[in-house]
Amino acid sequence: MNPGYILVVDDEPDIRRLMQEILEDEHYKVSAVENAAAAREAVKKQRPDLVLLDIWMPGTDGISLLREWSQAGPLEMPVIMISGHGTVETAVEATRLGAYDFIEKPVSMGKLLVTIERALENDKLRRENLRLRRQAEPAATLTGKSALMQQLRDNIERIAATDAGVLIAGEAGSGKAVAARYLHAHSARKDHPFVEVSLTAVTPAHAAAQLFGQESKGAVTPGCFEQAAGGTLLLNEIGGLDLATQARLLDALEQKRFTRVGGHEPIPLDARVIAASDQDLLKAVEEKRFREDLYYRLNVVPLRVPSLREHHEDVPELINFYVNWMADNEHLAYRKFTTGALNLLRNYSWPGNVRELRNVVQRLLILHRGEEVTEAEVEQTLGNPAPVSPESYPPTLMEMPLRDARDQFEKAYLEHHLKRTGGNVAEVARLSGMERTHLYRKLKQLGVNPKPPKE
């Protein structure tokens, strides 16, 4: 991949030309402009990876332009100041405004190339540290030795060798974002940013600006596509995106370029786009809530992350992973799970999937003491109900004919387990000990909807 895009801002044509030729020989992509106005336009068109900025220029000088860029917050790119008439005060002011370094003319090209290399490496480390701090999951890995998880990892590694679009499906909390990070980590883009945006948390009024960036009164705010340049962008809960922004997203994916909100210059789209959803997007297409053409554009390679119920044999390994991670990173006391506790957790239905398991492990480490996590602690944490005495049933139930009372109990029992398993009929059949065909007949007889209403 290209080592970086550099913007040279200098009013002397010979210096601009010399720098451009030398930097292009080093395989950098280079734009060279003569003043602050042209520099503003160049940055609007495409954010550079680094700027070489002359201080003394007609009109707006380099320090004033640097101050203008820094007013919106920390600089989005490293800036190296260059001057033939530098003073200590100027160098101090440039550093205060966020410049990476200050080089005097005549410029030693050897020194300049080393400074550029160090600045780009420093910026790469800064972005990586920021990415790690923002990362919601503790590791970009998919834990589990079950056949399902081994197959999932194999599929992702094959997909990662391509640059095709991916649509990840799976229940809430099953690890779709972790799967996306695993894919990024095994791709050719792994040394570039991984950016995740949750579209359920973005209002329709701000969705386009969040994704594509914004220009207003000369100020530029980069969006997720620019932040993910060269890397991977995860559009989490893509089903929450409004129809107008869906249309704009489709156009960007098809044209391989986009414009910022309020802007006019097209910007190249250089990010792999992965979408994820726990919704039935095909149903959303049928109900006209999601564009059919966007669905097929995103769904080039479909990938499904299984629910934890489908690979419950991995529960002990996941528990061990989270216990060790929380002990090392959250400074919680290490506790060993007894065999009874592990068996209870392995057989639990996990309606909230891996996210719920992580929360349960964290709760057990925080709220309880002792070297071991016992079965009783797990029962208390999961909220398993205590045995019910006949006196606790409603009097009306005890006065009914046995058949009616039995039907009412069975209806309540099945509704409880359907809600607990998120409507997974196969899991309810396992928990109740019923054959699935018989269970479907029973649900129909009792008028029970297998898909419980959303709360």
Coordinates of C-alpha atoms in Angstrom, one line a residue:
M1 CA 0.0 0.0 0.0
N2 CA 1.0 3.6 -0.5
P3 CA 3.1 4.8 2.5
G4 CA 1.1 8.0 2.8
Y5 CA -0.3 11.2 1.3
I6 CA 1.7 14.4 2.0
L7 CA 0.6 17.9 1.3
V8 CA 3.4 20.5 0.7
V9 CA 2.5 24.1 1.3
D10 CA 5.2 26.6 0.2
D11 CA 5.1 29.8 -1.8
E12 CA 8.4 29.1 -3.5
P13 CA 7.9 27.1 -6.8
D14 CA 11.4 25.6 -6.8
I15 CA 11.1 24.2 -3.3
R16 CA 7.6 22.8 -4.0
R17 CA 8.8 21.1 -7.1
L18 CA 12.0 19.7 -5.4
M19 CA 10.1 18.4 -2.4
Q20 CA 7.4 16.8 -4.6
E21 CA 9.9 15.0 -6.8
I22 CA 12.0 13.7 -3.9
L23 CA 8.9 12.5 -1.9
E24 CA 7.4 10.9 -5.0
D25 CA 10.7 9.0 -5.5
E26 CA 10.1 7.7 -1.9
H27 CA 6.7 6.4 -3.1
Y28 CA 4.6 9.0 -1.2
K29 CA 1.5 10.5 -2.9
V30 CA 2.1 14.3 -3.0
S31 CA 0.1 17.4 -3.6
A32 CA 1.9 20.8 -3.6
V33 CA 0.2 24.1 -3.2
E34 CA 1.4 27.7 -2.9
N35 CA -0.7 29.4 -0.2
A36 CA -3.1 28.9 2.7
A37 CA -6.3 29.2 0.6
A38 CA -5.1 26.4 -1.7
A39 CA -4.1 24.3 1.4
R40 CA -7.6 24.7 2.8
E41 CA -9.2 23.4 -0.4
A42 CA -6.7 20.5 -0.6
V43 CA -7.5 19.4 2.9
K44 CA -11.2 19.6 2.2
K45 CA -10.8 17.4 -0.9
Q46 CA -8.8 14.7 0.9
R47 CA -7.3 14.7 4.4
P48 CA -3.5 14.3 4.1
D49 CA -1.5 11.9 6.3
L50 CA 1.1 14.7 6.9
V51 CA 1.5 18.4 6.0
L52 CA 4.8 20.2 5.3
L53 CA 3.9 23.8 6.0
D54 CA 6.0 26.9 5.3
I55 CA 5.7 29.7 7.8
W56 CA 6.4 32.8 5.7
M57 CA 3.8 33.0 2.9
P58 CA 1.9 36.0 1.4
G59 CA -1.5 36.5 2.9
T60 CA -2.2 34.0 5.6
D61 CA 1.1 32.8 7.1
G62 CA 1.8 29.2 8.2
I63 CA 1.3 29.9 11.9
S64 CA -2.1 31.4 11.3
L65 CA -3.2 28.5 9.2
L66 CA -1.9 26.0 11.8
R67 CA -3.8 28.0 14.5
E68 CA -7.0 27.8 12.3
W69 CA -6.6 24.0 12.0
S70 CA -6.0 23.5 15.7
Q71 CA -9.1 25.5 16.8
A72 CA -11.4 22.5 16.3
G73 CA -9.3 20.4 18.6
P74 CA -6.2 18.2 18.3
L75 CA -4.8 18.1 14.7
E76 CA -6.1 15.3 12.6
M77 CA -2.7 14.9 10.9
P78 CA 1.0 15.6 11.8
V79 CA 2.3 19.0 10.6
I80 CA 6.0 19.8 10.1
M81 CA 6.7 23.5 10.0
I82 CA 9.4 24.8 7.6
S83 CA 11.0 28.3 7.7
G84 CA 14.0 30.2 6.4
H85 CA 13.7 32.8 9.1
G86 CA 12.8 30.8 12.2
T87 CA 13.0 32.1 15.8
V88 CA 12.7 30.4 19.1
E89 CA 9.4 32.1 19.7
T90 CA 8.0 30.9 16.4
A91 CA 9.1 27.4 17.1
V92 CA 7.5 27.4 20.5
E93 CA 4.3 28.8 19.2
A94 CA 4.2 26.1 16.4
T95 CA 4.8 23.4 19.0
R96 CA 2.1 24.8 21.3
L97 CA -0.4 24.7 18.4
G98 CA 0.4 21.0 17.8
A99 CA 3.1 21.0 15.2
Y100 CA 5.2 17.8 15.2
D101 CA 8.5 19.4 14.4
F102 CA 10.2 22.6 13.1
I103 CA 12.8 22.5 10.3
E104 CA 14.9 25.4 9.1
K105 CA 15.7 26.2 5.5
P106 CA 17.8 25.3 3.6
V107 CA 16.2 22.0 4.2
S108 CA 18.4 18.9 4.5
M109 CA 16.3 16.3 2.6
G110 CA 17.9 13.5 4.5
K111 CA 16.8 15.1 7.8
L112 CA 13.3 15.9 6.3
L113 CA 12.7 12.3 5.2
V114 CA 13.7 10.9 8.6
T115 CA 11.4 13.4 10.3
I116 CA 8.5 12.6 8.0
E117 CA 9.0 8.8 8.7
R118 CA 9.0 9.4 12.5
A119 CA 6.0 11.7 12.3
L120 CA 3.9 9.2 10.4
E121 CA 5.0 6.3 12.7
N122 CA 4.1 8.4 15.7
D123 CA 0.7 9.3 14.3
K124 CA 0.1 5.6 13.5
L125 CA 0.8 4.7 17.1
R126 CA -1.4 7.5 18.4
R127 CA -4.3 6.2 16.3
E128 CA -3.7 2.6 17.3
N129 CA -3.7 3.6 21.0
L130 CA -7.0 5.5 20.5
R131 CA -8.5 2.5 18.7
L132 CA -7.5 0.2 21.6
R133 CA -9.0 2.6 24.2
R134 CA -12.3 2.7 22.2
Q135 CA -12.4 -1.0 21.6
A136 CA -15.5 -2.4 23.4
E137 CA -14.5 -6.0 23.5
P138 CA -11.3 -7.1 25.4
A139 CA -9.7 -8.8 22.5
A140 CA -10.1 -9.2 18.7
T141 CA -10.4 -13.0 19.0
L142 CA -13.2 -15.6 18.8
T143 CA -12.9 -17.9 21.7
G144 CA -14.0 -21.5 21.6
K145 CA -12.9 -25.0 20.4
S146 CA -16.3 -26.2 19.2
A147 CA -16.8 -27.2 15.6
L148 CA -19.0 -24.2 15.1
M149 CA -16.4 -21.7 16.3
Q150 CA -13.6 -23.4 14.4
Q151 CA -15.7 -23.2 11.2
L152 CA -16.5 -19.5 11.9
R153 CA -12.8 -18.7 12.2
D154 CA -12.0 -20.6 9.1
N155 CA -14.7 -18.8 7.1
I156 CA -13.6 -15.4 8.3
E157 CA -9.9 -16.1 7.5
R158 CA -10.9 -17.1 3.9
I159 CA -13.1 -14.0 3.6
A160 CA -10.3 -11.7 5.0
A161 CA -8.1 -12.7 2.0
T162 CA -10.5 -10.8 -0.3
D163 CA -11.8 -7.2 -0.1
A164 CA -15.5 -8.1 -0.6
G165 CA -18.3 -6.5 1.4
V166 CA -19.5 -8.6 4.3
L167 CA -22.9 -8.6 6.1
I168 CA -22.7 -10.2 9.6
A169 CA -25.9 -11.5 11.1
G170 CA -26.4 -12.8 14.6
E171 CA -28.4 -12.3 17.8
A172 CA -27.7 -9.3 20.0
G173 CA -24.6 -10.0 22.1
S174 CA -23.4 -12.9 20.0
G175 CA -20.1 -11.2 19.0
K176 CA -20.7 -9.7 15.6
A177 CA -18.3 -6.8 16.3
V178 CA -15.6 -9.2 17.6
A179 CA -16.0 -11.2 14.3
A180 CA -15.5 -8.0 12.3
R181 CA -12.3 -7.1 14.3
Y182 CA -11.1 -10.7 13.7
L183 CA -11.7 -10.3 10.0
H184 CA -9.8 -7.0 10.0
A185 CA -6.9 -8.4 11.9
H186 CA -6.5 -11.2 9.3
S187 CA -6.8 -8.9 6.3
A188 CA -4.3 -6.9 4.2
R189 CA -5.7 -3.8 5.9
K190 CA -4.7 -4.9 9.4
D191 CA -2.1 -2.1 9.9
H192 CA -4.7 0.6 9.1
P193 CA -7.6 1.8 11.3
F194 CA -10.6 -0.3 12.4
V195 CA -13.5 2.1 13.0
E196 CA -16.9 1.0 14.4
V197 CA -20.0 3.0 14.5
S198 CA -23.3 2.0 16.1
L199 CA -26.1 3.3 13.9
T200 CA -28.8 2.8 16.5
A201 CA -27.1 5.5 18.5
V202 CA -27.1 8.0 15.6
T203 CA -30.2 10.2 14.9
P204 CA -31.3 10.5 11.3
A205 CA -30.4 14.2 11.4
H206 CA -26.7 13.4 12.2
A207 CA -26.3 10.0 10.4
A208 CA -24.9 11.4 7.2
A209 CA -22.4 13.7 8.9
Q210 CA -21.3 10.9 11.2
L211 CA -20.5 8.7 8.2
F212 CA -19.3 11.1 5.5
G213 CA -18.1 14.1 7.6
Q214 CA -19.2 17.7 7.4
E215 CA -18.0 21.1 6.1
S216 CA -19.3 24.3 7.7
K217 CA -17.8 27.8 7.4
G218 CA -14.4 26.5 6.4
A219 CA -14.2 24.0 9.2
V220 CA -13.9 20.3 8.2
T221 CA -15.0 17.5 10.5
P222 CA -13.9 14.1 9.1
G223 CA -16.5 11.3 9.2
C224 CA -16.1 7.6 9.8
F225 CA -15.2 6.8 6.1
E226 CA -12.2 9.2 6.3
Q227 CA -11.2 8.0 9.8
A228 CA -11.2 4.4 8.4
A229 CA -9.2 5.3 5.3
G230 CA -7.0 2.3 4.2
G231 CA -8.7 0.2 6.9
T232 CA -12.1 -1.2 7.8
L233 CA -15.4 0.4 8.7
L234 CA -17.9 -1.6 10.7
L235 CA -21.5 -0.3 10.3
N236 CA -23.1 -1.9 13.4
E237 CA -26.9 -2.3 13.5
I238 CA -27.2 -1.2 9.8
G239 CA -30.9 -1.7 10.0
G240 CA -31.2 1.4 12.2
L241 CA -30.1 3.7 9.3
D242 CA -32.7 6.0 7.9
L243 CA -33.8 5.6 4.2
A244 CA -32.2 8.9 3.1
T245 CA -28.8 8.0 4.4
Q246 CA -29.2 4.5 3.1
A247 CA -29.5 6.0 -0.4
R248 CA -26.4 8.1 0.2
L249 CA -24.5 5.1 1.5
L250 CA -25.4 3.0 -1.6
D251 CA -24.2 5.7 -3.9
A252 CA -20.9 5.9 -2.0
L253 CA -20.4 2.2 -2.2
E254 CA -21.2 2.1 -5.9
Q255 CA -19.2 5.1 -6.9
K256 CA -16.3 4.4 -4.6
R257 CA -16.4 8.0 -3.5
F258 CA -18.4 10.4 -1.4
T259 CA -18.9 14.0 -0.4
R260 CA -19.0 15.5 3.0
V261 CA -22.3 17.1 4.2
G262 CA -22.1 20.7 3.1
G263 CA -19.1 19.9 0.8
H264 CA -18.8 19.6 -3.0
E265 CA -15.4 17.8 -3.7
P266 CA -15.7 14.0 -4.0
I267 CA -13.4 12.0 -1.7
P268 CA -12.1 8.6 -2.6
L269 CA -13.6 5.8 -0.5
D270 CA -10.7 3.6 0.6
A271 CA -12.2 1.5 3.4
R272 CA -13.6 -2.0 3.5
V273 CA -17.2 -1.8 4.7
I274 CA -18.6 -4.5 6.9
A275 CA -22.2 -4.3 8.0
A276 CA -23.8 -6.1 11.0
S277 CA -27.3 -6.5 12.2
D278 CA -29.4 -8.6 14.6
Q279 CA -32.5 -7.7 12.6
D280 CA -34.1 -9.7 9.9
L281 CA -33.0 -7.4 7.1
L282 CA -34.9 -9.3 4.4
K283 CA -38.1 -8.7 6.4
A284 CA -37.1 -5.0 6.7
V285 CA -36.7 -5.0 2.9
E286 CA -40.2 -6.5 2.5
E287 CA -41.6 -3.8 4.8
K288 CA -39.8 -1.0 2.8
R289 CA -37.7 -0.1 5.9
F290 CA -34.5 -1.1 4.2
R291 CA -33.4 -0.6 0.6
E292 CA -33.3 -3.9 -1.4
D293 CA -30.4 -2.6 -3.6
L294 CA -28.4 -1.6 -0.5
Y295 CA -29.1 -5.0 1.1
Y296 CA -27.6 -6.9 -1.9
R297 CA -24.7 -4.5 -2.2
L298 CA -23.7 -5.1 1.5
N299 CA -24.5 -8.8 1.4
V300 CA -21.8 -9.9 -1.1
V301 CA -20.5 -12.4 1.5
P302 CA -23.0 -13.3 4.3
L303 CA -21.5 -14.4 7.6
R304 CA -23.6 -15.6 10.6
V305 CA -22.2 -15.6 14.2
P306 CA -23.9 -18.4 16.2
S307 CA -25.8 -17.8 19.4
L308 CA -24.0 -19.1 22.6
R309 CA -26.8 -21.7 23.0
E310 CA -25.5 -23.3 19.8
H311 CA -22.0 -23.8 21.1
H312 CA -22.6 -24.1 24.9
E313 CA -19.6 -26.4 25.2
D314 CA -17.4 -23.3 24.8
V315 CA -18.9 -21.7 28.0
P316 CA -16.1 -22.9 30.3
E317 CA -13.4 -21.7 28.0
L318 CA -15.1 -18.3 27.6
I319 CA -15.4 -18.0 31.4
N320 CA -11.7 -18.8 31.8
F321 CA -10.9 -16.1 29.1
Y322 CA -13.0 -13.4 30.8
V323 CA -11.8 -14.2 34.3
N324 CA -8.1 -13.9 33.3
W325 CA -8.8 -10.8 31.2
M326 CA -10.7 -9.1 34.1
A327 CA -8.0 -10.0 36.6
D328 CA -5.3 -8.6 34.3
N329 CA -7.0 -5.5 33.0
E330 CA -9.8 -4.6 35.5
H331 CA -7.8 -5.6 38.6
L332 CA -10.6 -7.9 39.8
A333 CA -9.7 -10.8 42.2
Y334 CA -9.2 -14.1 40.4
R335 CA -11.7 -16.8 41.4
K336 CA -12.0 -20.4 40.3
F337 CA -15.4 -21.7 39.2
T338 CA -16.4 -25.0 40.8
T339 CA -17.6 -27.9 38.6
G340 CA -21.2 -27.4 39.7
A341 CA -21.0 -23.7 38.9
L342 CA -19.5 -24.4 35.4
N343 CA -22.2 -27.1 34.7
L344 CA -25.0 -24.7 35.7
L345 CA -23.5 -22.0 33.4
R346 CA -23.0 -24.4 30.6
N347 CA -26.6 -25.5 30.7
Y348 CA -28.0 -22.0 31.0
S349 CA -29.8 -20.7 27.8
W350 CA -27.9 -17.4 27.5
P351 CA -30.6 -15.2 25.9
G352 CA -28.1 -12.3 25.9
N353 CA -25.3 -14.5 24.5
V354 CA -21.6 -13.8 25.0
R355 CA -22.3 -10.3 26.2
E356 CA -24.5 -11.6 29.0
L357 CA -21.9 -14.2 29.9
R358 CA -19.3 -11.5 30.2
N359 CA -21.6 -9.4 32.5
V360 CA -22.3 -12.5 34.7
V361 CA -18.6 -13.3 35.1
Q362 CA -17.9 -9.6 36.0
R363 CA -20.8 -9.6 38.5
L364 CA -19.5 -12.8 40.2
L365 CA -16.0 -11.4 40.5
I366 CA -17.2 -8.0 41.9
L367 CA -20.0 -8.9 44.3
H368 CA -18.8 -12.2 45.8
R369 CA -15.8 -13.1 47.9
G370 CA -13.8 -16.3 48.4
E371 CA -11.4 -18.2 46.1
E372 CA -14.2 -20.2 44.5
V373 CA -17.4 -19.3 42.6
T374 CA -20.0 -21.8 43.9
E375 CA -23.2 -23.1 42.3
A376 CA -25.3 -21.2 44.8
E377 CA -23.7 -17.9 43.8
V378 CA -24.4 -18.7 40.1
E379 CA -28.0 -19.5 40.9
Q380 CA -28.4 -16.2 42.8
T381 CA -26.7 -14.2 40.0
L382 CA -28.8 -15.8 37.2
G383 CA -31.9 -15.1 39.2
N384 CA -33.2 -18.7 39.1
P385 CA -36.6 -18.8 40.8
A386 CA -37.1 -20.6 44.1
P387 CA -39.4 -23.6 44.4
V388 CA -43.1 -22.5 44.4
S389 CA -45.5 -23.9 47.0
P390 CA -49.2 -24.6 46.1
E391 CA -50.3 -21.8 48.3
S392 CA -48.4 -19.3 46.0
Y393 CA -50.6 -20.1 43.0
P394 CA -53.6 -17.8 42.3
P395 CA -56.8 -19.2 44.0
T396 CA -58.6 -19.1 40.6
L397 CA -56.1 -21.6 39.2
M398 CA -56.7 -24.0 42.0
E399 CA -60.4 -23.8 41.5
M400 CA -60.3 -24.6 37.8
P401 CA -60.9 -28.1 36.2
L402 CA -57.6 -29.9 35.9
R403 CA -57.5 -29.7 32.1
D404 CA -58.0 -25.9 32.1
A405 CA -55.5 -25.4 34.9
R406 CA -53.0 -27.6 33.1
D407 CA -53.5 -25.6 29.9
Q408 CA -53.0 -22.3 31.7
F409 CA -49.8 -23.5 33.4
E410 CA -48.4 -25.0 30.1
K411 CA -49.1 -21.7 28.3
A412 CA -47.3 -19.7 31.1
Y413 CA -44.5 -22.2 31.2
L414 CA -43.9 -22.1 27.4
E415 CA -44.2 -18.3 27.2
H416 CA -41.6 -18.0 30.0
H417 CA -39.1 -20.2 28.2
L418 CA -39.7 -18.6 24.8
K419 CA -39.0 -15.2 26.3
R420 CA -35.9 -16.6 28.1
T421 CA -34.5 -18.1 24.9
G422 CA -35.4 -15.3 22.6
G423 CA -38.0 -17.4 20.7
N424 CA -35.7 -20.3 20.0
V425 CA -38.1 -23.2 19.7
A426 CA -35.3 -25.8 19.4
E427 CA -33.9 -24.7 22.7
V428 CA -37.3 -24.7 24.4
A429 CA -37.8 -28.2 23.1
R430 CA -34.5 -29.2 24.8
L431 CA -35.3 -27.4 28.1
S432 CA -38.9 -28.9 28.3
G433 CA -37.9 -32.4 27.1
M434 CA -40.6 -32.2 24.3
E435 CA -40.2 -33.4 20.7
R436 CA -40.1 -30.3 18.5
T437 CA -43.1 -31.3 16.3
H438 CA -45.2 -32.0 19.4
L439 CA -44.0 -28.6 20.8
Y440 CA -45.2 -26.8 17.7
R441 CA -48.6 -28.5 17.9
K442 CA -48.8 -27.5 21.6
L443 CA -48.0 -23.9 20.9
K444 CA -50.6 -23.7 18.2
Q445 CA -53.2 -25.4 20.5
L446 CA -52.5 -22.9 23.3
G447 CA -52.4 -19.9 21.0
V448 CA -48.8 -19.1 21.9
N449 CA -46.7 -17.0 19.4
P450 CA -43.2 -18.6 19.2
K451 CA -41.7 -15.2 18.7
P452 CA -42.3 -13.2 21.9
P453 CA -43.1 -9.5 21.6
K454 CA -40.1 -7.1 22.0
E455 CA -40.1 -5.3 25.2

